[in-house]
mmCIF file of C-alpha atoms in Angstrom:
data_model
loop_
_atom_site.group_PDB
_atom_site.id
_atom_site.type_symbol
_atom_site.label_atom_id
_atom_site.label_comp_id
_atom_site.label_asym_id
_atom_site.label_seq_id
_atom_site.Cartn_x
_atom_site.Cartn_y
_atom_site.Cartn_z
ATOM 1 C CA MET A 20 96.132 1.940 46.370
ATOM 2 C CA ALA A 21 94.693 5.452 46.239
ATOM 3 C CA GLN A 22 95.888 7.877 48.899
ATOM 4 C CA HIS A 23 92.447 8.178 50.518
ATOM 5 C CA ASN A 24 92.262 4.367 50.783
ATOM 6 C CA GLU A 25 95.660 4.273 52.473
ATOM 7 C CA PHE A 26 94.525 6.974 54.897
ATOM 8 C CA GLY A 27 91.407 4.938 55.681
ATOM 9 C CA LYS A 28 93.497 1.814 56.308
ATOM 10 C CA TRP A 29 95.728 3.849 58.622
ATOM 11 C CA GLY A 30 92.613 4.962 60.531
ATOM 12 C CA GLU A 31 91.424 1.375 60.845
ATOM 13 C CA GLU A 32 94.845 0.393 62.205
ATOM 14 C CA MET A 33 94.639 3.217 64.766
ATOM 15 C CA ALA A 34 91.126 2.082 65.770
ATOM 16 C CA ALA A 35 92.211 -1.555 66.094
ATOM 17 C CA GLN A 36 95.155 -0.570 68.288
ATOM 18 C CA TYR A 37 92.848 1.580 70.414
ATOM 19 C CA LEU A 38 90.501 -1.376 70.945
ATOM 20 C CA LEU A 39 93.364 -3.729 71.796
ATOM 21 C CA ASN A 40 94.657 -1.223 74.347
ATOM 22 C CA LYS A 41 91.179 -1.150 75.919
ATOM 23 C CA GLY A 42 91.169 -4.943 76.274
ATOM 24 C CA TYR A 43 89.009 -5.903 73.300
ATOM 25 C CA ALA A 44 89.769 -9.138 71.442
ATOM 26 C CA ILE A 45 89.664 -8.553 67.701
ATOM 27 C CA ARG A 46 88.097 -11.455 65.811
ATOM 28 C CA HIS A 47 88.239 -10.014 62.300
ATOM 29 C CA ARG A 48 89.241 -6.919 60.388
ATOM 30 C CA ASP A 49 87.808 -5.956 57.001
ATOM 31 C CA TRP A 50 85.481 -8.974 56.991
ATOM 32 C CA LYS A 51 83.545 -9.249 53.729
ATOM 33 C CA VAL A 52 80.363 -10.919 52.595
ATOM 34 C CA GLY A 53 79.500 -10.093 48.998
ATOM 35 C CA ARG A 54 79.826 -6.325 48.566
ATOM 36 C CA ARG A 55 79.294 -5.635 52.258
ATOM 37 C CA ASP A 56 82.050 -5.396 54.824
ATOM 38 C CA LEU A 57 82.667 -4.979 58.524
ATOM 39 C CA ASP A 58 85.701 -2.872 59.455
ATOM 40 C CA ILE A 59 86.352 -4.493 62.840
ATOM 41 C CA VAL A 60 84.586 -7.281 64.711
ATOM 42 C CA ALA A 61 85.681 -7.472 68.337
ATOM 43 C CA VAL A 62 84.660 -9.009 71.648
ATOM 44 C CA THR A 63 84.385 -6.591 74.559
ATOM 45 C CA PRO A 64 86.782 -6.949 77.490
ATOM 46 C CA ASP A 65 84.135 -8.716 79.609
ATOM 47 C CA GLY A 66 83.665 -11.321 76.844
ATOM 48 C CA LYS A 67 79.887 -10.837 76.774
ATOM 49 C CA THR A 68 79.372 -8.601 73.751
ATOM 50 C CA LEU A 69 80.341 -8.746 70.099
ATOM 51 C CA ALA A 70 80.964 -5.259 68.750
ATOM 52 C CA PHE A 71 80.700 -4.495 65.059
ATOM 53 C CA VAL A 72 82.851 -1.394 64.690
ATOM 54 C CA GLU A 73 82.577 1.006 61.757
ATOM 55 C CA VAL A 74 85.668 3.203 61.440
ATOM 56 C CA LYS A 75 85.506 6.685 59.919
ATOM 57 C CA THR A 76 88.777 8.513 59.313
ATOM 58 C CA ARG A 77 89.079 12.189 58.456
ATOM 59 C CA LYS A 78 91.943 14.684 58.331
ATOM 60 C CA ASN A 79 89.698 17.319 59.917
ATOM 61 C CA ILE A 80 86.050 17.968 60.710
ATOM 62 C CA SER A 81 85.647 21.182 58.730
ATOM 63 C CA PHE A 82 83.066 19.557 56.433
ATOM 64 C CA ALA A 83 81.102 17.371 58.867
ATOM 65 C CA ALA A 84 81.519 15.051 61.822
ATOM 66 C CA PRO A 85 82.862 11.687 60.583
ATOM 67 C CA GLU A 86 80.080 9.719 62.270
ATOM 68 C CA ALA A 87 77.551 11.625 60.151
ATOM 69 C CA ALA A 88 78.703 9.476 57.208
ATOM 70 C CA VAL A 89 76.988 6.493 58.836
ATOM 71 C CA ASP A 90 73.570 7.104 57.328
ATOM 72 C CA TRP A 91 70.577 4.759 57.106
ATOM 73 C CA ARG A 92 71.981 3.037 53.999
ATOM 74 C CA LYS A 93 75.259 2.295 55.759
ATOM 75 C CA ILE A 94 73.417 1.128 58.872
ATOM 76 C CA ARG A 95 71.317 -1.237 56.763
ATOM 77 C CA SER A 96 74.428 -2.599 55.048
ATOM 78 C CA LEU A 97 76.266 -3.074 58.355
ATOM 79 C CA THR A 98 73.258 -4.808 59.871
ATOM 80 C CA MET A 99 72.990 -7.226 56.962
ATOM 81 C CA ALA A 100 76.727 -8.003 57.104
ATOM 82 C CA ALA A 101 76.532 -8.503 60.874
ATOM 83 C CA SER A 102 73.618 -10.898 60.445
ATOM 84 C CA SER A 103 75.672 -12.939 57.962
ATOM 85 C CA TYR A 104 78.637 -12.885 60.345
ATOM 86 C CA VAL A 105 76.615 -14.171 63.308
ATOM 87 C CA SER A 106 75.001 -16.875 61.149
ATOM 88 C CA ARG A 107 78.318 -18.014 59.731
ATOM 89 C CA TYR A 108 80.061 -18.306 63.105
ATOM 90 C CA GLY A 109 77.060 -19.361 65.212
ATOM 91 C CA LEU A 110 77.795 -16.857 67.948
ATOM 92 C CA ASP A 111 75.650 -16.433 71.034
ATOM 93 C CA LEU A 112 76.767 -13.062 72.389
ATOM 94 C CA GLU A 113 75.082 -9.726 72.917
ATOM 95 C CA LEU A 114 75.484 -7.610 69.771
ATOM 96 C CA ARG A 115 76.432 -3.954 69.576
ATOM 97 C CA PHE A 116 77.156 -1.518 66.755
ATOM 98 C CA ASP A 117 79.912 0.997 67.474
ATOM 99 C CA ILE A 118 81.546 3.790 65.521
ATOM 100 C CA ILE A 119 85.146 4.853 66.000
ATOM 101 C CA THR A 120 86.168 8.174 64.503
ATOM 102 C CA VAL A 121 89.810 8.946 63.834
ATOM 103 C CA VAL A 122 90.403 12.629 63.117
ATOM 104 C CA GLY A 123 93.767 14.223 62.347
ATOM 105 C CA GLU A 124 97.187 12.952 61.419
ATOM 106 C CA GLY A 125 100.295 11.917 63.323
ATOM 107 C CA MET A 126 100.597 13.354 66.830
ATOM 108 C CA ASN A 127 97.429 15.441 66.391
ATOM 109 C CA THR A 128 95.108 12.450 66.074
ATOM 110 C CA HIS A 129 91.917 12.235 68.119
ATOM 111 C CA ILE A 130 90.028 8.957 68.510
ATOM 112 C CA ASN A 131 86.406 8.871 69.635
ATOM 113 C CA HIS A 132 84.674 5.562 70.410
ATOM 114 C CA ILE A 133 80.878 5.719 70.275
ATOM 115 C CA GLU A 134 79.610 2.525 71.888
ATOM 116 C CA GLY A 135 76.124 1.468 70.851
ATOM 117 C CA ALA A 136 76.075 4.173 68.169
ATOM 118 C CA PHE A 137 72.894 2.835 66.596
ATOM 119 C CA LEU A 138 70.369 0.046 66.823
ATOM 120 C CA PRO A 139 69.872 -2.209 63.821
ATOM 121 C CA PRO A 140 66.728 -1.639 61.769
ATOM 122 C CA ARG A 141 64.083 -4.309 61.494
ATOM 123 C CA PHE A 142 63.584 -5.926 58.096
#
């Protein structure tokens, strides 16, 4: 696996641990449908909301904020994958799209959880 892929997987692990520590129940990680994927699918601590969490990992923010990488194409892809997920599992929960950014390495890592980062587009 390429080094940047390993770093991304490390970031997803950090994000998953963060969510678990906050009381979320993780249903799936790296869930795929065709070429689309969902990094983390989790139920909020109150059990009322299903959060589709996109994780962006960066060593630093000198180029741009990690959440800026979630553009309209990515939002469209995430929305389509989320729709497939809900259909497949027949879930009846509130839906939310979050972004978790993981910036840094080792002890100098900062995690930012943006709840309700975007609303899905209409097709």
